[in-house]
Coordinates of C-alpha atoms and ligand atoms in Angstrom, one line a residue:
Chain G
M87 CA -64.8 -204.8 36.1
T88 CA -61.9 -202.8 34.8
R89 CA -59.1 -203.6 32.4
T90 CA -55.9 -201.8 33.4
N91 CA -52.4 -202.2 32.3
H92 CA -51.2 -205.4 30.9
T93 CA -47.5 -205.3 31.1
S94 CA -45.0 -208.2 31.4
A95 CA -46.1 -209.9 28.3
M96 CA -44.6 -213.4 28.0
H97 CA -41.6 -214.1 25.9
V98 CA -42.2 -215.8 22.6
P99 CA -39.2 -217.1 20.5
D100 CA -38.5 -215.3 17.2
P101 CA -37.3 -218.4 15.3
Q102 CA -40.8 -219.8 15.4
R103 CA -42.0 -216.9 13.4
R104 CA -39.3 -217.4 10.8
A105 CA -40.2 -221.1 10.6
I106 CA -43.8 -220.2 9.8
Q107 CA -42.6 -217.9 7.0
A108 CA -40.2 -220.6 5.6
R109 CA -42.9 -223.2 5.3
R110 CA -45.1 -220.7 3.4
T111 CA -42.3 -220.0 0.9
A112 CA -41.5 -223.6 0.5
S113 CA -45.0 -224.4 -0.7
V114 CA -44.8 -221.7 -3.4
A115 CA -41.6 -223.3 -4.8
A116 CA -43.3 -226.7 -4.9
L117 CA -46.2 -225.1 -6.9
K118 CA -43.8 -223.7 -9.5
Q119 CA -42.2 -227.1 -9.9
S120 CA -45.5 -228.9 -10.5
I121 CA -46.6 -226.3 -13.1
F122 CA -43.3 -227.0 -15.0
N123 CA -43.9 -230.7 -14.9
R124 CA -47.4 -230.4 -16.3
V125 CA -46.3 -228.3 -19.3
M126 CA -43.5 -230.8 -20.1
L127 CA -46.0 -233.6 -20.0
A128 CA -48.4 -231.8 -22.4
A129 CA -45.6 -231.2 -24.9
L130 CA -44.6 -234.8 -24.8
V131 CA -48.2 -236.0 -25.5
V132 CA -48.4 -233.7 -28.5
V133 CA -45.1 -235.0 -29.9
L134 CA -46.2 -238.6 -29.5
W135 CA -49.6 -237.8 -31.1
Y136 CA -47.8 -236.2 -34.1
L137 CA -45.6 -239.2 -34.6
A138 CA -48.5 -241.7 -34.4
S139 CA -50.7 -239.7 -36.7
R140 CA -48.2 -240.0 -39.6
N141 CA -48.6 -243.7 -39.9
V142 CA -52.5 -244.0 -39.8
P143 CA -55.3 -242.7 -41.9
A144 CA -56.8 -239.3 -40.8
F145 CA -60.2 -240.7 -40.0
V146 CA -58.6 -242.9 -37.3
L147 CA -56.2 -240.4 -35.9
P148 CA -56.0 -236.9 -37.4
S149 CA -52.7 -235.0 -37.1
P150 CA -52.4 -232.2 -34.5
E151 CA -52.2 -229.5 -37.2
R152 CA -55.3 -230.8 -38.9
V153 CA -57.2 -230.8 -35.6
A154 CA -55.9 -227.3 -34.9
A155 CA -57.2 -226.1 -38.3
T156 CA -60.6 -227.8 -37.7
W157 CA -60.7 -226.3 -34.2
I158 CA -60.1 -222.7 -35.6
R159 CA -62.8 -223.2 -38.1
L160 CA -65.2 -224.6 -35.5
V161 CA -64.6 -221.7 -33.1
S162 CA -65.4 -219.2 -35.8
L163 CA -68.8 -220.7 -36.3
P164 CA -71.7 -219.0 -34.4
S165 CA -73.2 -222.4 -33.7
F166 CA -70.1 -223.3 -31.7
W167 CA -70.8 -220.7 -29.1
E168 CA -74.5 -221.6 -29.1
D169 CA -73.7 -225.3 -28.5
L170 CA -71.2 -224.5 -25.8
T171 CA -73.6 -222.2 -24.0
V172 CA -76.5 -224.7 -24.2
T173 CA -74.4 -227.5 -22.8
L174 CA -72.7 -225.4 -20.1
S175 CA -76.0 -224.0 -18.9
R176 CA -77.4 -227.5 -18.6
V177 CA -74.4 -228.6 -16.6
L178 CA -74.7 -225.6 -14.4
A179 CA -78.4 -225.9 -13.9
G180 CA -78.2 -229.6 -12.9
F181 CA -75.1 -229.0 -10.8
A182 CA -76.6 -226.0 -8.9
L183 CA -79.8 -228.0 -8.1
A184 CA -77.6 -230.9 -7.0
A185 CA -75.5 -228.6 -4.8
V186 CA -78.5 -227.1 -3.0
V187 CA -80.5 -230.3 -2.6
G188 CA -77.4 -232.4 -1.8
S189 CA -76.1 -230.0 0.8
V190 CA -79.4 -229.5 2.6
L191 CA -80.1 -233.3 2.6
G192 CA -76.6 -234.0 3.8
L193 CA -76.8 -231.5 6.6
I194 CA -80.2 -232.9 7.7
M195 CA -78.9 -236.4 7.6
G196 CA -75.9 -235.4 9.6
F197 CA -77.9 -233.4 12.2
D198 CA -80.3 -236.2 13.0
R199 CA -78.8 -239.6 13.2
R200 CA -82.2 -241.3 12.8
I201 CA -82.9 -239.6 9.5
G202 CA -79.4 -240.4 8.3
D203 CA -79.7 -244.1 9.2
F204 CA -83.1 -244.2 7.6
L205 CA -82.1 -242.6 4.3
E206 CA -78.7 -244.2 3.9
P207 CA -79.9 -247.2 1.7
V208 CA -81.5 -244.7 -0.7
V209 CA -78.2 -242.9 -1.2
I210 CA -76.4 -246.2 -1.7
V211 CA -78.9 -247.4 -4.3
I212 CA -78.9 -244.1 -6.2
N213 CA -75.2 -244.2 -6.3
T214 CA -75.1 -247.6 -8.0
V215 CA -77.4 -246.7 -10.8
S216 CA -75.6 -245.9 -14.1
S217 CA -76.0 -242.5 -15.7
V218 CA -77.1 -244.2 -18.9
I219 CA -80.1 -245.6 -17.0
W220 CA -81.0 -242.2 -15.7
A221 CA -80.7 -240.9 -19.2
I222 CA -83.1 -243.6 -20.5
F223 CA -85.6 -242.9 -17.6
A224 CA -85.3 -239.2 -18.3
L225 CA -86.1 -239.8 -22.0
I226 CA -89.2 -241.8 -21.0
W227 CA -90.4 -239.2 -18.5
F228 CA -89.3 -235.9 -20.1
G229 CA -88.8 -236.7 -23.8
L230 CA -86.5 -234.5 -25.9
S231 CA -86.5 -231.6 -23.5
E232 CA -84.2 -229.6 -21.3
G233 CA -85.5 -231.6 -18.4
T234 CA -83.8 -234.7 -19.7
T235 CA -80.3 -233.5 -19.6
I236 CA -80.6 -231.5 -16.4
F237 CA -82.2 -234.5 -14.7
V238 CA -79.3 -236.7 -15.7
V239 CA -76.7 -234.2 -14.4
F240 CA -78.7 -233.8 -11.2
M241 CA -79.1 -237.5 -10.5
T242 CA -75.4 -238.1 -11.1
S243 CA -74.0 -235.3 -9.1
M244 CA -76.5 -234.9 -6.3
P245 CA -75.6 -238.1 -4.4
L246 CA -71.9 -237.2 -4.6
I247 CA -72.4 -233.9 -2.9
L248 CA -74.9 -235.3 -0.4
T249 CA -72.5 -238.1 0.6
N250 CA -69.6 -235.7 1.1
V251 CA -71.6 -233.1 3.1
W252 CA -73.0 -235.9 5.2
K253 CA -69.5 -237.3 5.9
G254 CA -68.5 -233.7 6.7
T255 CA -71.1 -233.3 9.4
Q256 CA -69.8 -236.4 11.1
Q257 CA -66.5 -234.7 11.5
V258 CA -67.9 -231.8 13.5
D259 CA -66.0 -231.7 16.8
P260 CA -68.4 -231.9 19.7
G261 CA -65.9 -230.1 21.8
L262 CA -66.2 -227.0 19.6
V263 CA -70.0 -227.1 19.9
E264 CA -69.7 -227.4 23.6
L265 CA -67.3 -224.4 23.6
A266 CA -69.8 -222.4 21.6
R267 CA -72.4 -223.2 24.2
T268 CA -70.3 -221.8 27.0
F269 CA -70.4 -218.5 25.1
R270 CA -74.2 -218.9 24.8
M271 CA -74.1 -219.1 21.1
S272 CA -77.4 -219.7 19.3
R273 CA -78.0 -222.9 17.3
S274 CA -78.0 -221.0 14.0
K275 CA -74.7 -219.4 14.8
I276 CA -73.3 -222.8 15.8
L277 CA -74.4 -224.1 12.4
L278 CA -72.9 -221.1 10.6
K279 CA -69.6 -220.9 12.6
I280 CA -68.8 -224.5 13.3
Y281 CA -70.8 -226.9 11.1
L282 CA -70.4 -224.9 7.9
P283 CA -66.6 -224.4 8.1
T284 CA -66.2 -228.1 9.1
I285 CA -68.1 -229.4 6.1
M286 CA -66.5 -227.0 3.6
P287 CA -63.6 -229.1 2.5
E288 CA -65.9 -232.1 2.1
F289 CA -68.4 -230.1 0.3
F290 CA -65.7 -228.8 -2.0
S291 CA -64.3 -232.2 -2.9
G292 CA -67.9 -233.5 -3.5
A293 CA -68.7 -230.5 -5.6
R294 CA -65.6 -230.8 -7.7
L295 CA -66.3 -234.5 -8.3
A296 CA -70.0 -233.8 -9.0
F297 CA -69.1 -231.0 -11.5
G298 CA -66.7 -233.3 -13.4
F299 CA -69.2 -236.1 -13.5
G300 CA -72.0 -233.7 -14.5
A301 CA -69.9 -232.3 -17.3
R302 CA -69.2 -235.8 -18.7
V303 CA -72.7 -237.3 -18.4
V304 CA -74.3 -234.3 -20.0
L305 CA -72.8 -235.5 -23.2
I306 CA -74.3 -238.9 -22.9
A307 CA -77.7 -237.3 -22.2
E308 CA -77.3 -235.0 -25.2
T309 CA -76.3 -237.8 -27.6
L310 CA -79.4 -239.8 -26.5
G311 CA -82.0 -237.2 -25.8
S312 CA -81.3 -233.8 -27.3
T313 CA -81.2 -232.0 -30.6
S314 CA -78.7 -229.4 -29.5
G315 CA -75.5 -229.0 -27.5
I316 CA -72.0 -230.5 -27.7
G317 CA -73.2 -234.1 -27.2
Y318 CA -75.5 -233.8 -30.2
R319 CA -72.7 -232.3 -32.3
L320 CA -70.4 -235.2 -31.3
R321 CA -73.0 -237.7 -32.4
Q322 CA -73.4 -235.9 -35.8
A323 CA -69.6 -235.9 -36.2
A324 CA -69.4 -239.6 -35.4
D325 CA -72.2 -240.4 -37.9
L326 CA -70.3 -238.6 -40.6
V327 CA -66.9 -240.0 -39.5
Q328 CA -65.5 -236.5 -38.9
T329 CA -62.8 -237.6 -36.5
D330 CA -61.1 -234.2 -36.5
Q331 CA -64.4 -232.6 -35.4
V332 CA -64.6 -235.1 -32.5
F333 CA -61.0 -234.2 -31.6
A334 CA -61.7 -230.5 -31.8
W335 CA -64.7 -230.8 -29.4
T336 CA -62.7 -233.0 -27.1
I337 CA -59.9 -230.5 -26.8
T338 CA -62.4 -227.7 -26.2
L339 CA -64.0 -229.7 -23.4
V340 CA -60.7 -230.6 -21.8
A341 CA -59.5 -227.0 -22.0
L342 CA -62.8 -225.9 -20.4
M343 CA -62.6 -228.3 -17.5
L344 CA -59.0 -227.3 -16.9
T345 CA -59.9 -223.7 -16.9
V346 CA -62.7 -224.3 -14.3
E347 CA -60.2 -226.3 -12.2
F348 CA -57.4 -223.8 -12.2
A349 CA -59.2 -220.5 -12.7
V350 CA -62.1 -221.2 -10.4
L351 CA -61.8 -224.2 -8.1
K352 CA -58.1 -224.1 -7.1
P353 CA -58.0 -220.4 -6.2
I354 CA -61.2 -220.6 -4.1
E355 CA -59.9 -223.7 -2.4
A356 CA -56.5 -222.1 -1.7
R357 CA -58.3 -219.1 -0.1
L358 CA -60.7 -221.2 1.9
F359 CA -58.4 -223.9 3.1
V360 CA -55.1 -222.2 3.8
W361 CA -55.2 -223.7 7.3
R362 CA -55.6 -227.2 5.9
R363 CA -52.8 -227.0 3.3
L364 CA -50.4 -225.7 5.9
A365 CA -51.5 -228.2 8.5
A366 CA -50.3 -231.0 6.2
P367 CA -46.8 -232.1 7.3
Chain V
M243 CA -70.6 -209.4 42.9
S244 CA -69.7 -212.5 41.1
N245 CA -69.1 -215.1 43.7
V246 CA -70.2 -218.7 42.9
A247 CA -72.2 -220.6 45.5
L248 CA -73.1 -224.3 45.2
S249 CA -75.5 -226.1 47.5
G250 CA -76.6 -229.7 47.6
I251 CA -75.4 -230.6 44.2
S252 CA -76.0 -234.2 43.3
K253 CA -75.6 -236.0 39.9
W254 CA -76.3 -239.4 38.6
F255 CA -75.4 -240.7 35.1
P256 CA -77.8 -243.3 33.7
C257 CA -76.3 -246.6 32.9
K258 CA -77.7 -249.0 30.4
L259 CA -77.4 -252.2 32.3
D260 CA -76.5 -251.2 35.9
A261 CA -78.1 -248.8 38.4
P262 CA -77.4 -245.2 37.6
L263 CA -73.8 -244.1 38.4
H264 CA -73.8 -241.8 41.4
V265 CA -71.1 -239.2 40.4
L266 CA -71.7 -236.3 42.8
S267 CA -73.4 -236.2 46.2
D268 CA -74.4 -233.1 48.1
I269 CA -71.7 -230.8 47.0
G270 CA -71.8 -227.3 48.5
F271 CA -69.1 -224.6 48.7
E272 CA -68.6 -221.0 47.8
A273 CA -66.0 -219.4 45.5
Q274 CA -65.5 -215.9 46.7
D275 CA -65.6 -212.9 44.4
G276 CA -62.3 -212.2 42.8
R277 CA -60.6 -215.2 44.5
I278 CA -59.2 -218.4 43.1
L279 CA -60.7 -221.7 44.1
A280 CA -59.2 -225.1 43.2
I281 CA -61.0 -228.4 43.1
I282 CA -58.7 -231.4 43.5
G283 CA -59.4 -235.1 43.7
A284 CA -58.5 -238.4 42.2
S285 CA -59.2 -239.1 38.5
G286 CA -62.8 -240.0 38.0
C287 CA -64.2 -238.5 41.1
G288 CA -66.4 -236.1 39.3
K289 CA -64.4 -232.9 39.0
S290 CA -65.1 -232.3 35.3
T291 CA -68.8 -233.1 35.9
L292 CA -68.9 -230.6 38.7
L293 CA -67.3 -227.9 36.6
N294 CA -69.7 -228.6 33.7
I295 CA -72.6 -228.2 36.1
I296 CA -71.3 -224.8 37.2
A297 CA -70.8 -223.8 33.5
G298 CA -74.4 -224.8 32.8
L299 CA -73.3 -227.5 30.3
T300 CA -74.6 -230.4 32.3
P301 CA -77.8 -230.1 34.4
A302 CA -77.5 -231.2 38.1
D303 CA -80.1 -233.6 39.4
Q304 CA -80.3 -231.9 42.8
G305 CA -79.1 -228.7 44.3
H306 CA -78.5 -225.2 43.0
V307 CA -75.7 -223.1 41.6
A308 CA -75.9 -219.3 42.1
I309 CA -73.5 -217.0 40.3
G310 CA -73.3 -213.4 41.7
G311 CA -76.3 -214.2 43.9
V312 CA -78.5 -215.1 40.9
P313 CA -79.6 -218.7 40.2
A314 CA -77.5 -220.0 37.3
G315 CA -79.5 -220.6 34.1
G316 CA -81.7 -217.6 34.5
D317 CA -81.9 -214.6 32.2
A318 CA -79.6 -212.3 34.2
V319 CA -76.4 -214.0 33.2
V320 CA -73.0 -213.2 34.6
P321 CA -70.3 -213.3 31.9
L322 CA -68.5 -216.6 32.3
S323 CA -65.8 -218.4 30.3
V324 CA -64.6 -222.0 30.3
M325 CA -61.2 -223.3 29.5
F326 CA -61.1 -227.0 28.8
Q327 CA -58.3 -229.5 29.1
E328 CA -57.9 -229.3 25.3
D329 CA -57.4 -225.8 23.8
R330 CA -60.4 -226.3 21.4
L331 CA -59.1 -223.8 18.9
L332 CA -61.0 -223.6 15.6
P333 CA -58.3 -224.9 13.2
W334 CA -59.6 -222.8 10.3
R335 CA -59.2 -219.6 12.2
S336 CA -56.2 -217.5 12.8
A337 CA -55.2 -216.8 16.5
A338 CA -56.9 -213.4 16.4
R339 CA -60.1 -214.8 14.9
N340 CA -60.1 -217.6 17.5
V341 CA -59.8 -215.0 20.3
G342 CA -62.8 -213.2 18.8
F343 CA -64.9 -216.4 18.7
G344 CA -66.6 -215.8 22.0
L345 CA -67.5 -212.2 21.1
E346 CA -69.6 -213.3 18.1
A347 CA -72.4 -214.7 20.3
A348 CA -73.7 -211.3 21.1
P349 CA -73.9 -208.1 18.9
I350 CA -70.7 -206.1 19.1
T351 CA -69.2 -203.3 16.9
V352 CA -66.3 -204.1 14.7
T353 CA -64.0 -201.6 16.4
E354 CA -64.9 -202.9 19.9
K355 CA -64.3 -206.4 18.8
T356 CA -60.9 -205.6 17.2
R357 CA -59.9 -203.7 20.4
R358 CA -60.9 -206.6 22.7
I359 CA -59.0 -209.1 20.5
R360 CA -55.9 -206.9 20.5
D361 CA -56.1 -206.4 24.3
A362 CA -56.5 -210.1 25.0
L363 CA -53.6 -211.1 22.7
D364 CA -51.5 -208.4 24.4
M365 CA -52.4 -209.8 27.8
V366 CA -51.0 -213.3 26.9
G367 CA -48.0 -211.9 25.0
L368 CA -49.1 -213.1 21.5
S369 CA -49.6 -209.8 19.7
D370 CA -47.1 -210.8 17.0
F371 CA -48.9 -214.0 16.3
A372 CA -52.4 -212.6 15.6
E373 CA -52.4 -214.0 12.0
A374 CA -50.9 -217.4 12.8
F375 CA -53.0 -220.5 12.6
P376 CA -53.3 -222.9 15.5
H377 CA -51.2 -225.6 13.8
E378 CA -48.4 -223.1 13.5
L379 CA -48.2 -222.5 17.2
S380 CA -46.6 -224.5 20.0
G381 CA -48.7 -226.1 22.7
G382 CA -48.0 -223.3 25.2
M383 CA -48.9 -220.7 22.6
R384 CA -52.1 -222.5 21.8
S385 CA -53.0 -222.6 25.5
R386 CA -52.4 -218.8 25.6
V387 CA -54.7 -218.3 22.6
A388 CA -57.4 -220.3 24.5
L389 CA -56.8 -218.2 27.6
A390 CA -57.0 -215.0 25.5
R391 CA -60.3 -216.2 24.0
S392 CA -61.6 -216.8 27.5
L393 CA -60.6 -213.3 28.6
A394 CA -61.8 -211.4 25.5
T395 CA -65.4 -211.7 26.6
R396 CA -64.4 -210.0 29.9
P397 CA -65.7 -212.8 32.2
E398 CA -66.4 -212.2 35.8
V399 CA -66.1 -216.0 36.4
L400 CA -63.4 -218.1 34.7
L401 CA -63.8 -221.9 34.9
M402 CA -60.8 -224.1 34.0
D403 CA -60.6 -227.9 33.7
E404 CA -57.0 -229.0 34.0
P405 CA -56.2 -226.4 31.3
F406 CA -52.4 -226.6 31.5
S407 CA -51.9 -230.3 32.3
K408 CA -50.4 -231.0 28.9
L409 CA -47.8 -228.3 29.0
D410 CA -44.2 -228.8 30.1
P411 CA -43.5 -227.6 33.6
G412 CA -41.6 -224.5 32.6
T413 CA -44.4 -223.2 30.3
R414 CA -46.9 -224.2 32.9
T415 CA -45.3 -222.1 35.7
Q416 CA -45.1 -219.2 33.3
I417 CA -48.8 -219.4 32.5
H418 CA -49.7 -219.8 36.1
G419 CA -48.0 -216.4 36.7
E420 CA -50.1 -214.9 33.9
V421 CA -53.3 -216.3 35.2
L422 CA -52.6 -214.9 38.7
R423 CA -51.7 -211.5 37.4
I424 CA -54.7 -211.2 35.1
A425 CA -57.2 -212.6 37.7
A426 CA -55.9 -210.1 40.2
A427 CA -55.9 -207.2 37.8
H428 CA -59.4 -207.8 36.6
A429 CA -61.0 -209.2 39.8
V430 CA -62.0 -212.4 38.0
T431 CA -63.4 -215.2 40.1
V432 CA -61.5 -218.3 39.1
I433 CA -62.5 -221.9 39.7
F434 CA -60.1 -224.5 38.4
V435 CA -59.9 -228.3 38.5
T436 CA -56.6 -230.0 38.8
H437 CA -55.1 -233.3 40.0
D438 CA -51.9 -231.6 40.8
V439 CA -51.7 -230.6 44.5
E440 CA -48.8 -228.3 44.0
E441 CA -50.5 -226.4 41.3
A442 CA -53.5 -226.0 43.6
V443 CA -51.4 -224.7 46.5
V444 CA -49.5 -222.3 44.3
L445 CA -52.6 -220.7 42.7
A446 CA -55.6 -221.1 45.0
D447 CA -57.0 -219.2 48.0
R448 CA -59.3 -222.0 48.8
I449 CA -59.1 -225.7 47.9
V450 CA -62.0 -228.1 47.7
V451 CA -60.8 -231.7 48.2
L452 CA -63.2 -234.3 46.6
Q453 CA -63.2 -238.0 47.4
P454 CA -64.7 -240.5 44.9
R455 CA -67.6 -242.9 44.6
P456 CA -69.7 -240.9 44.9
G457 CA -67.9 -237.6 44.7
T458 CA -68.3 -235.8 48.0
I459 CA -66.4 -233.0 49.7
R460 CA -63.6 -234.4 51.9
E461 CA -62.5 -231.1 53.1
V462 CA -62.3 -227.4 52.2
V463 CA -58.8 -225.9 52.9
E464 CA -58.0 -222.2 53.0
I465 CA -54.5 -221.3 51.8
D466 CA -53.5 -218.1 53.4
L467 CA -50.0 -217.7 52.2
P468 CA -48.4 -214.6 50.6
R469 CA -47.8 -214.5 46.9
P470 CA -45.9 -215.3 44.8
R471 CA -45.7 -218.8 46.3
D472 CA -42.5 -220.7 45.7
V473 CA -43.0 -224.5 45.7
L474 CA -39.7 -224.8 47.5
T475 CA -40.6 -222.8 50.6
L476 CA -41.4 -224.7 53.8
K477 CA -45.0 -223.4 54.2
V478 CA -45.9 -224.4 50.7
T479 CA -44.4 -227.9 51.0
E480 CA -46.2 -228.3 54.4
A481 CA -49.5 -227.4 52.8
V482 CA -48.9 -229.8 49.9
R483 CA -48.0 -232.6 52.3
S484 CA -51.1 -232.2 54.4
L485 CA -53.3 -232.0 51.3
R486 CA -51.7 -235.2 49.9
A487 CA -52.6 -236.9 53.1
L488 CA -56.2 -236.2 52.4
L489 CA -56.3 -237.7 48.9
Ligands
LIG658 N1 -71.6 -238.2 30.1 C1 -71.4 -239.2 30.9 N2 -72.1 -240.3 30.9 C2 -71.9 -241.3 31.8 N3 -70.9 -241.3 32.7 C3 -70.1 -240.2 32.7 C4 -70.3 -239.1 31.9 N4 -69.3 -238.1 32.1 C5 -68.6 -238.7 33.1 N5 -69.0 -239.9 33.5 C6 -68.5 -240.7 34.6 O1 -68.5 -239.9 35.8 C7 -67.4 -240.1 36.6 C8 -66.7 -238.8 36.8 O2 -66.2 -238.3 35.6 P1 -65.4 -236.9 35.6 O3 -66.3 -235.8 36.1 O4 -64.9 -236.7 34.2 O5 -64.2 -237.1 36.6 P2 -62.8 -236.3 36.7 O6 -62.9 -235.1 35.9 O7 -62.7 -236.1 38.2 O8 -61.7 -237.3 36.3 C9 -66.5 -241.1 35.8 O9 -66.7 -242.4 36.4 C10 -67.0 -241.0 34.4 O10 -66.8 -242.3 33.8
LIG659 MG1 -61.7 -234.5 34.3

């Protein structure tokens, strides 16, 4: 078979191209507006905090400048970075385990309906168990070890990822799988080129949720069953009524989570899901 | 050689409560190499099922399909593409990457892949829209991307299941012209399903008329009119009228 000249291309209207450009520009403007709103809101909160702190004792609500001073002192201590690293690595370890196990289980449950139906109650039950209960079990099973905190993060975040990936597989378009079959695509390629992109948005929203939960429950696990990390420091500060310390740690954590959200998650998502963002009317 | 020959094709779909549904009964015809064959018939008479059997997506219960003289489903496969009623574009891929989808089943060099994608987009007149996503394109443009995707693999056989039925008449006529031009230029054997008799007469060299319950061949009609065929000319309207009488 030969491919020769392909002349007489069909006519496509130019305004359509401009419309596509315009929609992309509009979404950039919307982003700028939303950043401005966030900054204004943060400024408002600080002002209110300042006014409120002038009328109550420092151990109830320390003033912003006092917390700032405490924070600067805190950051200059070597133990700050140690605690931060310890806690972060626990979150990451538990989260990474959860991402792998949750994704694999979710995919299997989505592939085979029977396995999915069979295991569904387990997922529901695990989801209803409070993180504190996992922490207590972990204490009984693992004692005061790394295993305890990682286990709690894992048990809290794994079902979230699993549920989302599983839901994602149910959205795989059978028409696309059929199309791939007409091109004689192998099963592994179908998995890679159709299943994986389809579950990506779901995986991502599950992972974001799971990371946020993990980063919060790790503190509970550390206050109950650890002798290091941010959770442990928080309990110490509470025992000594060092409210400014608690505030300084809280601000650190909030800043950290926001950094992860805007420096890591959002850019990755924006890159991965351009098609989705633009598909929204 | 890439003619498509069917003989004695029968198909039943199992029913939970009732006896199996007899969808196709003893279907046999030949689509000649480089020609266009249309399958027409009322809705539900088994046209899509028949096309899926030819495509190898649905197994037949009886009978054989031979493509290019070789029994279908064997190792020596003739390159074949299917266009469905929906465009079935991958929403997360740009037009160009959608066109390249079918090329990813087998090993291919990057330069060759890029070239094939460019050629295919050229053929359907969408070179300027290579980076656009499906939701940014109109229905007609999406259909053309699907057509380009079907052509990028350089098929010898192109199967189409009412692929343009959702387009407005003007766009549809335009795409018909494209299909005719491309099929002739590259000697593709085309089999397409339609419920539109006019569409069948304008495009096809041979028309297989099916009748329902179970789907059997009512008649095979040769259309021996010069191209391009204008729906308003007497010969075309006569052919359309006599075919309508068969349905
Ligand atoms: N997978 C299937 N299982 C059971 N019945 C089916 C299936 N696919 C099609 N049918 C039935 O077979 C008949 C023919 O369907 P189809 O080939 O889609 O007809 P057409 O394309 O001519 O409208 C219809 O009655 C339809 O309900
Ligand atoms: Mg049909």
